[in-house]
Coordinates of C-alpha atoms in Angstrom, one line a residue:
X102 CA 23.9 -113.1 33.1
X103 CA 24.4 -115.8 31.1
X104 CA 28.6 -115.6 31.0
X105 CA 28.6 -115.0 34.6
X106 CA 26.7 -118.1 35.0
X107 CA 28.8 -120.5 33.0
X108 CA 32.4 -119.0 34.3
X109 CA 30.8 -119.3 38.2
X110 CA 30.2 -123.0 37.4
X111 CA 32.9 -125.1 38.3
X112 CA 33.4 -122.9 41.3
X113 CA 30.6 -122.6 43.1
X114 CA 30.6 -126.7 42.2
X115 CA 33.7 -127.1 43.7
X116 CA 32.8 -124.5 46.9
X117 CA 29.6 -127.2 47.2
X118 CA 31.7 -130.3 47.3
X119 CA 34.2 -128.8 49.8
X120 CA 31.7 -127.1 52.3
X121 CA 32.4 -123.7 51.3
X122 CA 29.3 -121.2 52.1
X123 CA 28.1 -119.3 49.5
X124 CA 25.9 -116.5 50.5
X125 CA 25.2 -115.1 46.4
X126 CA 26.2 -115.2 43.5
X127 CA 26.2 -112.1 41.0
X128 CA 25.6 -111.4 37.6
X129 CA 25.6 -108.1 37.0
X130 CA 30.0 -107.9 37.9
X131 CA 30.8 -111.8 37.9
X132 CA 31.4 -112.1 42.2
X133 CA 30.4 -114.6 44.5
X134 CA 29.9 -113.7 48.1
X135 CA 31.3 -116.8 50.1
X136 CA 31.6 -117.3 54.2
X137 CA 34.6 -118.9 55.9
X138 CA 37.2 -118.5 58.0
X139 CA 40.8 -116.7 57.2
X140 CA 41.8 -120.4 56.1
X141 CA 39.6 -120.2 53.4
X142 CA 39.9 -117.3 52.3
X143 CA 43.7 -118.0 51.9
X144 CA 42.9 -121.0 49.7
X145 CA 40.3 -119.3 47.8
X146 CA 43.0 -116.3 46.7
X147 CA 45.3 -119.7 45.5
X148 CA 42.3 -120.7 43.0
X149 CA 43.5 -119.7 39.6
X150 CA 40.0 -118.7 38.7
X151 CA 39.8 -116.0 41.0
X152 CA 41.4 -112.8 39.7
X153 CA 40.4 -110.6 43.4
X154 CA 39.2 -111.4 46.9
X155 CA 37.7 -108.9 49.2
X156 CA 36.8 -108.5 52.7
X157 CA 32.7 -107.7 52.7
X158 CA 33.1 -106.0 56.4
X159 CA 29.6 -104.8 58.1
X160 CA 31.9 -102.0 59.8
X161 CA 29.0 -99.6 62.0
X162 CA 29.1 -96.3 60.7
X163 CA 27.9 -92.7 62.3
X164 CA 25.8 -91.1 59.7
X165 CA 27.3 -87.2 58.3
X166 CA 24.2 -85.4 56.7
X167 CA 23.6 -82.2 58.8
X168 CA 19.9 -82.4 60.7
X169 CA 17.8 -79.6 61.3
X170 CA 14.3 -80.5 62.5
X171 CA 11.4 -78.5 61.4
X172 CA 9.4 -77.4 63.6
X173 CA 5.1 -78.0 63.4
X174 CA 4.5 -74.6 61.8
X175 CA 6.4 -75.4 59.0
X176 CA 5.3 -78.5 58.0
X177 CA 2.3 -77.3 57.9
X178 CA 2.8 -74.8 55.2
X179 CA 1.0 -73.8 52.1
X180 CA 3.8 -74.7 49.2
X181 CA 0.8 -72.7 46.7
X182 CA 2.1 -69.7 48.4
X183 CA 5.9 -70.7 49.4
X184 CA 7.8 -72.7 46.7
X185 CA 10.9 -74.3 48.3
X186 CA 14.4 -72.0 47.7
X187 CA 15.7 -75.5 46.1
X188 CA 13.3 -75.3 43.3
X189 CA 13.7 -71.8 42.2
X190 CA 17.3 -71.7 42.6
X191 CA 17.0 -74.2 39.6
X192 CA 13.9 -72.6 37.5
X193 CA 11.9 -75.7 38.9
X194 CA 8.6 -73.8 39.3
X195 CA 8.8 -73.0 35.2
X196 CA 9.3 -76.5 34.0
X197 CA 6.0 -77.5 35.6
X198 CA 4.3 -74.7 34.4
X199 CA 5.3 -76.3 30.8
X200 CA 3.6 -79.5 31.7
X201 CA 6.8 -81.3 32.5
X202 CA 6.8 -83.1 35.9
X203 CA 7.8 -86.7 34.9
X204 CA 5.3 -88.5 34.3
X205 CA 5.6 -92.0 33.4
X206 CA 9.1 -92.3 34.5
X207 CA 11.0 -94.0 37.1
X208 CA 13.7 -93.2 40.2
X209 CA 14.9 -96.3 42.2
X210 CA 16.3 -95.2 45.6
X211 CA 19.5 -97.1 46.9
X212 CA 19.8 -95.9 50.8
X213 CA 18.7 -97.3 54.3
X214 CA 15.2 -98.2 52.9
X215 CA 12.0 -96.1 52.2
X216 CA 8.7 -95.1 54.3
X217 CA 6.4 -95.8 51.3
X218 CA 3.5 -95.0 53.2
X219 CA 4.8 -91.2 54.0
X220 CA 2.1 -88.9 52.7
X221 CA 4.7 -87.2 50.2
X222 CA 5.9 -90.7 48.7
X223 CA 2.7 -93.3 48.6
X224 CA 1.2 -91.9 45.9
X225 CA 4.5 -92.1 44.4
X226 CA 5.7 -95.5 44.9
X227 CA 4.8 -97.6 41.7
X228 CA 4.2 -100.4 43.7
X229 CA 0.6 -98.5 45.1
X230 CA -2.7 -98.3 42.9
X231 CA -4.4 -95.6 44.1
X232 CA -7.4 -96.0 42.8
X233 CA -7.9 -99.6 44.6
X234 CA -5.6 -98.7 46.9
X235 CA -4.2 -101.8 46.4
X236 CA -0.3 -102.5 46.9
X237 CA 2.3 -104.8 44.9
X238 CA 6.0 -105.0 46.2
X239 CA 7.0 -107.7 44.1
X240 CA 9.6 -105.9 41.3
X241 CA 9.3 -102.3 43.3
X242 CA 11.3 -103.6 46.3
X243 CA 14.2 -105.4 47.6
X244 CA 15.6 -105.9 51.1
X245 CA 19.3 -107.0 51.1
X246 CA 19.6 -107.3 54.8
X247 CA 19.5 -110.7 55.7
X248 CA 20.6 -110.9 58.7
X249 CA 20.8 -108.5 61.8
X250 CA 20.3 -107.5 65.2
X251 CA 17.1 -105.8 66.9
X252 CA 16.7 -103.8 63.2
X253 CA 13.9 -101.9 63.5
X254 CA 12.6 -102.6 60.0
X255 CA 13.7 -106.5 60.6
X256 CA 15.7 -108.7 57.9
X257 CA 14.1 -109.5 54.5
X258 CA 11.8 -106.5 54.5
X259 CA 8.4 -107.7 52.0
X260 CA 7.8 -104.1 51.9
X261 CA 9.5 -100.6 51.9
X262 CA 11.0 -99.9 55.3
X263 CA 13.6 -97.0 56.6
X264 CA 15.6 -97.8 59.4
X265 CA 17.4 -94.9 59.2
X266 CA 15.2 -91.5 57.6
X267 CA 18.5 -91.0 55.1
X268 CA 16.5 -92.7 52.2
X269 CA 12.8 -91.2 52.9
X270 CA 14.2 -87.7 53.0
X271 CA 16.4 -88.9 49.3
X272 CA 13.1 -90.0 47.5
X273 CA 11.5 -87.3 48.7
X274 CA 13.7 -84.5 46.6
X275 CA 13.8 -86.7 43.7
X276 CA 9.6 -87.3 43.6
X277 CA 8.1 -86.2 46.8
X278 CA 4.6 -84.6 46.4
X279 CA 1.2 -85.2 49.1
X280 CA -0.8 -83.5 46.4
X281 CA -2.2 -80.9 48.9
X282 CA 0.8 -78.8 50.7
X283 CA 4.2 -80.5 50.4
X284 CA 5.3 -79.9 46.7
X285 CA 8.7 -81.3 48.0
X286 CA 10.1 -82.9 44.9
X287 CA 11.8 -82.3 41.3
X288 CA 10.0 -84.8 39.3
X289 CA 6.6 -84.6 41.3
X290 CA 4.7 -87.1 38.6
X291 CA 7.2 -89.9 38.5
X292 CA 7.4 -93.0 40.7
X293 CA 10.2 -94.6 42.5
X294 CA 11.3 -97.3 43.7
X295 CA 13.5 -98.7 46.2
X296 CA 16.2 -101.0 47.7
X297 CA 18.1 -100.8 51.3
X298 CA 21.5 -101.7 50.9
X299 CA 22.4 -100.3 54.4
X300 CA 21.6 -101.6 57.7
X301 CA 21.2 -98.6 60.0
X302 CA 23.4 -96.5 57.7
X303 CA 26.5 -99.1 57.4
X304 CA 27.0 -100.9 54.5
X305 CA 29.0 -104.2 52.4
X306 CA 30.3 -104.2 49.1
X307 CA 27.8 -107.3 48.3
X308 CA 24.5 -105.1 50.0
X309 CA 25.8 -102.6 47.1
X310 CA 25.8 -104.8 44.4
X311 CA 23.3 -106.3 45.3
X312 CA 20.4 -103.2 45.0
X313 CA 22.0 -102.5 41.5
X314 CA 21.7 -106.0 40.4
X315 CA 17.7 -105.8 41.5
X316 CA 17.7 -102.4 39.8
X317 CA 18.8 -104.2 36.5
X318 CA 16.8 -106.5 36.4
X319 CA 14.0 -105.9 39.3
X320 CA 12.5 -109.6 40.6
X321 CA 9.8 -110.6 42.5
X322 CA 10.3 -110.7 46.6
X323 CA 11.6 -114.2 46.4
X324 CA 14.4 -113.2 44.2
X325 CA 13.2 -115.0 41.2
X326 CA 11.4 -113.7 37.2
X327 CA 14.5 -111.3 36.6
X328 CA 12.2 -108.7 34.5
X329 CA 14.8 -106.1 33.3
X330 CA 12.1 -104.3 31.3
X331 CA 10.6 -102.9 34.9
X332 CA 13.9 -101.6 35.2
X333 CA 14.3 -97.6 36.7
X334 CA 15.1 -95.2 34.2
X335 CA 17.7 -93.6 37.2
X336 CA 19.0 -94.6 40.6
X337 CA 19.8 -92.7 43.7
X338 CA 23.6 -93.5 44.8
X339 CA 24.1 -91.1 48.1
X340 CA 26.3 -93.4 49.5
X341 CA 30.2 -94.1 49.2
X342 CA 32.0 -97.8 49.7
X343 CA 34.9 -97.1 52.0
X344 CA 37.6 -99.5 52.5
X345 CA 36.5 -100.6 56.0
X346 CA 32.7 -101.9 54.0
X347 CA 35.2 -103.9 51.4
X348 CA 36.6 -101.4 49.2
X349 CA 40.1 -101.4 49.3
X350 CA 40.0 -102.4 45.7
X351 CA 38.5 -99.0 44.5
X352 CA 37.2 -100.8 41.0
X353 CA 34.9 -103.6 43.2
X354 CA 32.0 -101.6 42.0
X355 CA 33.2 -100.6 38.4
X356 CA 31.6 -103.3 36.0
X357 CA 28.2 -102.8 38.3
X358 CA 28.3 -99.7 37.4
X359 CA 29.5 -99.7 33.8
X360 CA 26.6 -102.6 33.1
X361 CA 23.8 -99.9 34.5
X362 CA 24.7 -97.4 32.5
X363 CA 25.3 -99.7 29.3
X364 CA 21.4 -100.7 30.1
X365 CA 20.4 -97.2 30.1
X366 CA 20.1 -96.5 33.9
X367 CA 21.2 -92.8 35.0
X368 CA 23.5 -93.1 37.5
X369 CA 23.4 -90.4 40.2
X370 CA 26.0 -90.3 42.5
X371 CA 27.0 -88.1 45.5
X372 CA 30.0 -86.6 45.8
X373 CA 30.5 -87.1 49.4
X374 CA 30.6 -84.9 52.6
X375 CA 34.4 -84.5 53.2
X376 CA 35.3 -80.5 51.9
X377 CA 36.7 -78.7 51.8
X378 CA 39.9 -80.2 50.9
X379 CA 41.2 -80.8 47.5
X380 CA 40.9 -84.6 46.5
X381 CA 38.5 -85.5 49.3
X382 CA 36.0 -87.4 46.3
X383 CA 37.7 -91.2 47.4
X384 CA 35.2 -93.4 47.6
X385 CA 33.3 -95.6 45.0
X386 CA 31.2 -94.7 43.2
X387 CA 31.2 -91.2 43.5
X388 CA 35.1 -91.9 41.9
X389 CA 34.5 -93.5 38.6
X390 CA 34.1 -91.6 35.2
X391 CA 31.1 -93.5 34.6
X392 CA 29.1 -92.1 37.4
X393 CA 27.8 -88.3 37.3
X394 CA 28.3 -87.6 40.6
X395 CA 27.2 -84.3 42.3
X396 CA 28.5 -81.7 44.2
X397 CA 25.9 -79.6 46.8
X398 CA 25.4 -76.1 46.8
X399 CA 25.4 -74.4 50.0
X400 CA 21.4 -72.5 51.2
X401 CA 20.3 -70.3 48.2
X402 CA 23.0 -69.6 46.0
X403 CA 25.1 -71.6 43.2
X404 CA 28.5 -72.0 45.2
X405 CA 30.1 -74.6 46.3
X406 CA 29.0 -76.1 50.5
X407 CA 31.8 -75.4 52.5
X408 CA 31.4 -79.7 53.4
X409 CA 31.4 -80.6 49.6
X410 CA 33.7 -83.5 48.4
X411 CA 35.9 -81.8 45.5
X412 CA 38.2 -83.0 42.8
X413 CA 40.5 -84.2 41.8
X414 CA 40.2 -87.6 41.5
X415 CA 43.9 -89.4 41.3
X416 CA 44.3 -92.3 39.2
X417 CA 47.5 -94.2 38.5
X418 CA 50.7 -92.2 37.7
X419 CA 50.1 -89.0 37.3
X420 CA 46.8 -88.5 36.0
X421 CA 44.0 -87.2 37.3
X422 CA 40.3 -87.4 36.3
X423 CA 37.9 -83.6 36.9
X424 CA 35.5 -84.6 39.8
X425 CA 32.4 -83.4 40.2
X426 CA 30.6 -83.6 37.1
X427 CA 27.8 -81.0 38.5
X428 CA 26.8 -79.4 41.5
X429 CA 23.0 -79.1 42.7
X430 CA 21.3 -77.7 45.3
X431 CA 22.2 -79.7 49.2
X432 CA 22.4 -77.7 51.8
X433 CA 19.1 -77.1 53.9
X434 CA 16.7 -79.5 52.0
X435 CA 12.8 -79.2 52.9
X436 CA 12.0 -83.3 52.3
X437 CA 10.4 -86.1 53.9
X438 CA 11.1 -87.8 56.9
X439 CA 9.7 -91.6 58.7
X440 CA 6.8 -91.9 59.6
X441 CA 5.0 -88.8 57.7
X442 CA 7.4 -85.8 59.2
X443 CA 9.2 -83.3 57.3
X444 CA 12.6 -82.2 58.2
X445 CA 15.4 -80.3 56.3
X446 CA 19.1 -81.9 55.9
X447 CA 21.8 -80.9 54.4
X448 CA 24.6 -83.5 52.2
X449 CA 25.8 -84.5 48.4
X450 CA 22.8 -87.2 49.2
X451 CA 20.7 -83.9 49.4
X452 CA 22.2 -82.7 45.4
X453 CA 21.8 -86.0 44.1
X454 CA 18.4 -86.6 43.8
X455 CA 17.8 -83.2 42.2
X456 CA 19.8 -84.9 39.8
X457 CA 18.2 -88.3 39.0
X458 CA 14.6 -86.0 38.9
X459 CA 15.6 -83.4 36.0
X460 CA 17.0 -86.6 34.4
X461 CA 12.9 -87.6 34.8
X462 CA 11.8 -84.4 33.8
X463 CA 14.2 -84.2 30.4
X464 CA 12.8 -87.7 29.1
X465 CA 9.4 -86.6 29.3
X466 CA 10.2 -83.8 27.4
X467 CA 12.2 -85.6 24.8
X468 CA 11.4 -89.5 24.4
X469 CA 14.2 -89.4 22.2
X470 CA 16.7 -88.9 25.1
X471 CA 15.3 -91.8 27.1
X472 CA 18.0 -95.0 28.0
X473 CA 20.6 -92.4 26.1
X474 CA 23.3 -91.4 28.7
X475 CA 25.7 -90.0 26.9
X476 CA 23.6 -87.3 25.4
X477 CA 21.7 -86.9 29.0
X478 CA 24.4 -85.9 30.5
X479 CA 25.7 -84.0 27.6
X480 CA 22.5 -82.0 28.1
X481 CA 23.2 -81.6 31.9
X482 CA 26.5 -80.3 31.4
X483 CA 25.7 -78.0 28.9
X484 CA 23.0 -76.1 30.3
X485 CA 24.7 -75.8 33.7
X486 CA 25.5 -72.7 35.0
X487 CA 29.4 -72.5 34.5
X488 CA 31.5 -71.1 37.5
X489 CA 34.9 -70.5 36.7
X490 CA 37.9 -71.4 39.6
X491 CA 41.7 -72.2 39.7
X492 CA 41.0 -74.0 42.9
X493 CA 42.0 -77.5 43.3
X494 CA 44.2 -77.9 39.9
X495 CA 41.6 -76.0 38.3
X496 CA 41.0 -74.3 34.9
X497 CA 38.2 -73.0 33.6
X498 CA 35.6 -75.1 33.0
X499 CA 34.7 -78.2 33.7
X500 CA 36.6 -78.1 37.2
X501 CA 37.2 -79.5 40.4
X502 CA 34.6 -77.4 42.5
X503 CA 31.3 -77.2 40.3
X504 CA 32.3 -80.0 37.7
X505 CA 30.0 -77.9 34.7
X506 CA 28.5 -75.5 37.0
X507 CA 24.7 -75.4 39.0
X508 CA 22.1 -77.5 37.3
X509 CA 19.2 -75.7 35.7
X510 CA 16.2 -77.5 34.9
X511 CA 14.5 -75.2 32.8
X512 CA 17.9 -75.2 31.0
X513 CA 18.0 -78.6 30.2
X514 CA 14.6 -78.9 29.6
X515 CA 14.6 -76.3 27.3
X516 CA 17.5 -77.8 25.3
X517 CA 15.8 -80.9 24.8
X518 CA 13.5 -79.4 22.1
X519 CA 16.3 -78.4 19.7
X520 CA 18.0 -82.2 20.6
X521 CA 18.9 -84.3 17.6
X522 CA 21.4 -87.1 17.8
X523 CA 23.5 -87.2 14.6
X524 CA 25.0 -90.4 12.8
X525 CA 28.1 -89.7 14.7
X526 CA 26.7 -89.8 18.2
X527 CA 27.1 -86.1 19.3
X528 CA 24.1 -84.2 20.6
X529 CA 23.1 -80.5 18.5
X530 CA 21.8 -78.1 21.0
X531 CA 21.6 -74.8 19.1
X532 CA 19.2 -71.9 20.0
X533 CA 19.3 -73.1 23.7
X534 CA 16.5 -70.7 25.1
X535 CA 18.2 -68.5 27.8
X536 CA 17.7 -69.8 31.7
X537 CA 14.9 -67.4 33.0
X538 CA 15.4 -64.0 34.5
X539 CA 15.7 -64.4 38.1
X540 CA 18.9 -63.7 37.4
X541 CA 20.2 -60.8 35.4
X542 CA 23.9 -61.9 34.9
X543 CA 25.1 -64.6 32.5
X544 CA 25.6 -68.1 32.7
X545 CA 29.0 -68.0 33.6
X546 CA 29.5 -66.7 37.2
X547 CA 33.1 -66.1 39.3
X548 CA 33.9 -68.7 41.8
X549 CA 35.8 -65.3 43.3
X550 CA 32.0 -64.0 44.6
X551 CA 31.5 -67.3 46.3
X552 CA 31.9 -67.2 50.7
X553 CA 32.4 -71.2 51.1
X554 CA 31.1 -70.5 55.2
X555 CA 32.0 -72.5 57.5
X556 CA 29.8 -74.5 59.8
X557 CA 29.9 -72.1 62.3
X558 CA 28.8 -69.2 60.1
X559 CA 25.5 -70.6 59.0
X560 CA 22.5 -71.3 60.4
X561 CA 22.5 -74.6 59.5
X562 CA 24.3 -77.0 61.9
X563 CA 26.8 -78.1 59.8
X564 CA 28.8 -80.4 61.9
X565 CA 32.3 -81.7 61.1
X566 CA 31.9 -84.8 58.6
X567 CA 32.5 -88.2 60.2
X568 CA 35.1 -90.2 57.9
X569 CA 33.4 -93.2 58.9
X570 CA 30.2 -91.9 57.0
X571 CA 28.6 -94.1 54.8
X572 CA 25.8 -91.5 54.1
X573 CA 26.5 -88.5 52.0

């Protein structure tokens, strides 16, 4: 904070004495987010102290998760007697018998806001004392939307607000649980908490930065008493930066995203909803090698969605970097929906919250693990359920498809108890207890028995993915 403060200095003292706006400045990747006409942006780019300008475009976007609605019968199920497909595909159901659930940790969501009174989530949220039922938004909540038009959740939110559903049915996976019916989440004892960065599911570079800059250091609701010890221990990212929101520079979001990780912040990352085609992960920050980003499984079974973003990513030159890093459940997700509905969606933003909870559930089985990305995700990708493909530039394992393979939980969790971290950094796994026996086969499954459906082939409305989409 402290460098970006002293290099911003003389230029945002001479932007003062020349009139030039300036909406924020940012810490956590040393940006400043001015207003002015074409004119001065052309004599800003002159400055020698500015290495890059970009456009920070509020371009409207038509969401691209798949809706089904569920109807009243269904959400009013007993979960005691039907456990969701999503957690048993992942031996969910056998972590919490083991008293793993994720207690004391914490998800931040960044999406188009939160419905923190939702019977799944309030309990949840760790801004809400349930036993005064008393509320506190300061350091649990930020509102990046400053100004708009006829938003339904208004401008500079002082609580948690969804103007869109995308981010209710998000926290949901990751921690959603009413305590009586709707078991609907992975980490079912943790808390979250949130940040919009989206107005009505359309985005800015700044609105971005912004949430992960609260995330690092959370603050109070007027934006002041940084306390980076209240920070999340992972963040929801099912959203992509497209060049129309002020991406053309694909690294705009790269330090943000290095300096989360560097504090200890699992970053979770969606792969996007553009499949089947090879290449189609593009967007930041699904794109960069510091973000695990995940692929989505299509209904009940390990392979690939047919609308799935694959790999691989290309770089400058030649090269190439293997994209995803996982794949997770994301196709027909039972979750949480404004004001206290339940509907199932389907979407990488569906995969990635499965994600951030296991990530929950591992550091409460292993304190050691906690703030330690590198071996978290070493974890991850060694427990996963390998499937092998040549598609997309493929070979073997990881590849361009399933990144490692399907998440397990029980896996991972599992793992955790033979974890030591050695003087040179590398994690020791040995003994790994096997994955449970729903499954009879190994591990290591053949992408050849996958059917990657097409929309029209499920019962699922999967409908053609907008490229417009900020929403994965």
């Amino acid at each position: 904070m402290n460098h970006s403060q002293h290099s911003q200095a003389d230029l945002l003292a001479l932007f003062d004495k020349i009139g030039i706006t300036v909406e924020k400045s940012f810490w956590i990747s040393n940006m400043i987010q001015v207003r002015g006409t074409k004119d001065i942006a052309d004599y800003i780019s002159s400055l020698s102290q500015v290495i890059l300008l970009e456009p920070n475009e509020n371009t409207r976007r038509l969401p691209d998760v798949f809706h089904e609605q569920v109807n009243s019968t269904i959400v009013n199920r007993d979960i005691k007697d039907i456990t969701l497909w999503n957690h048993i595909l992942i031996d969910l159901p056998e972590v919490w018998d083991m008293g793993i659930s994720g207690t004391d940790f914490v998800i931040a969501s960044a999406d188009t806001g939160v419905a923190w009174e939702h019977p799944a989530l309030m309990n949840r949220y760790r801004g809400y004392n349930s036993s005064s039922q008393s509320v506190e938004h300061n350091y649990n909540w930020w509102d990046t939307l400053h100004e708009s038009t006829d938003n339904p959740c208004g401008t500079d939110s002082i609580e948690p607000c969804d103007d869109n559903g995308h981010g209710t049915h998000t926290v949901g996976i990751a921690v959603g649980n009413d305590e009586m019916e709707n078991i609907i989440g992975v980490a079912i004892t943790a808390k979250w908490i949130g940040c919009r960065n989206m107005d009505r599911t359309f985005g800015a570079t700044s609105s971005y930065l912004e949430c992960l800059q609260f995330f690092l250091a959370p603050t109070d609701l007027s934006g002041n008493n940084p306390d980076p010890s209240k920070r999340p221990h992972a963040v929801i990212n099912s959203y992509g930066c497209p060049v129309s929101e002020g991406c053309s520079d694909l690294n705009v979001l790269k330090s943000s995203v290095k300096s989360m990780i560097d504090a200890g912040i699992f970053m979770s990352v969606a792969s996007g909803n553009t499949g089947s085609g090879c290449s189609t992960i593009s967007e930041p920050p699904a794109i960069y090698e510091e973000s695990f980003t995940v692929g989505a499984s299509q209904t009940q079974n390990i392979f690939i969605a047919s609308f799935s973003s694959r790999g691989p990513i290309i770089l400058s030159g030649n090269e190439t970097r293997i994209k995803p890093d996982i794949i997770a459940p994301g196709s027909s997700i039972y979750s949480s929906y404004p004001p206290n509905r339940y509907v199932t969606l389907s979407g990488t933003s569906m995969a990635a919250p499965h994600i951030a909870g296991i990530v929950a559930l591992l550091y409460q089985a292993n304190s050691s693990l906690i703030r330690d990305i590198d071996n978290t995700r070493r974890i991850l990708e060694e427990t996963a359920q390998g499937i092998p493909t040549s598609s997309c530039s493929s070979e073997n394992i990881p590849n361009n498809l399933y990144g490692y393979g399907m998440v397990n939980a029980l896996y991972a969790v599992n793992s955790t108890y033979n974890y030591n971290q050695s003087n040179d950094n590398t994690t020791t796994t040995s003994n790994i207890p096997s994955p449970s026996k729903r499954v009879e086969s190994p591990s290591i499954y053949s992408d050849s028995d996958a059917v990657d459906v097409s929309p029209s082939e499920i019962s699922v409305p999967l409908y053609s993915s907008s490229k417009y989409s900020s929403l994965y």
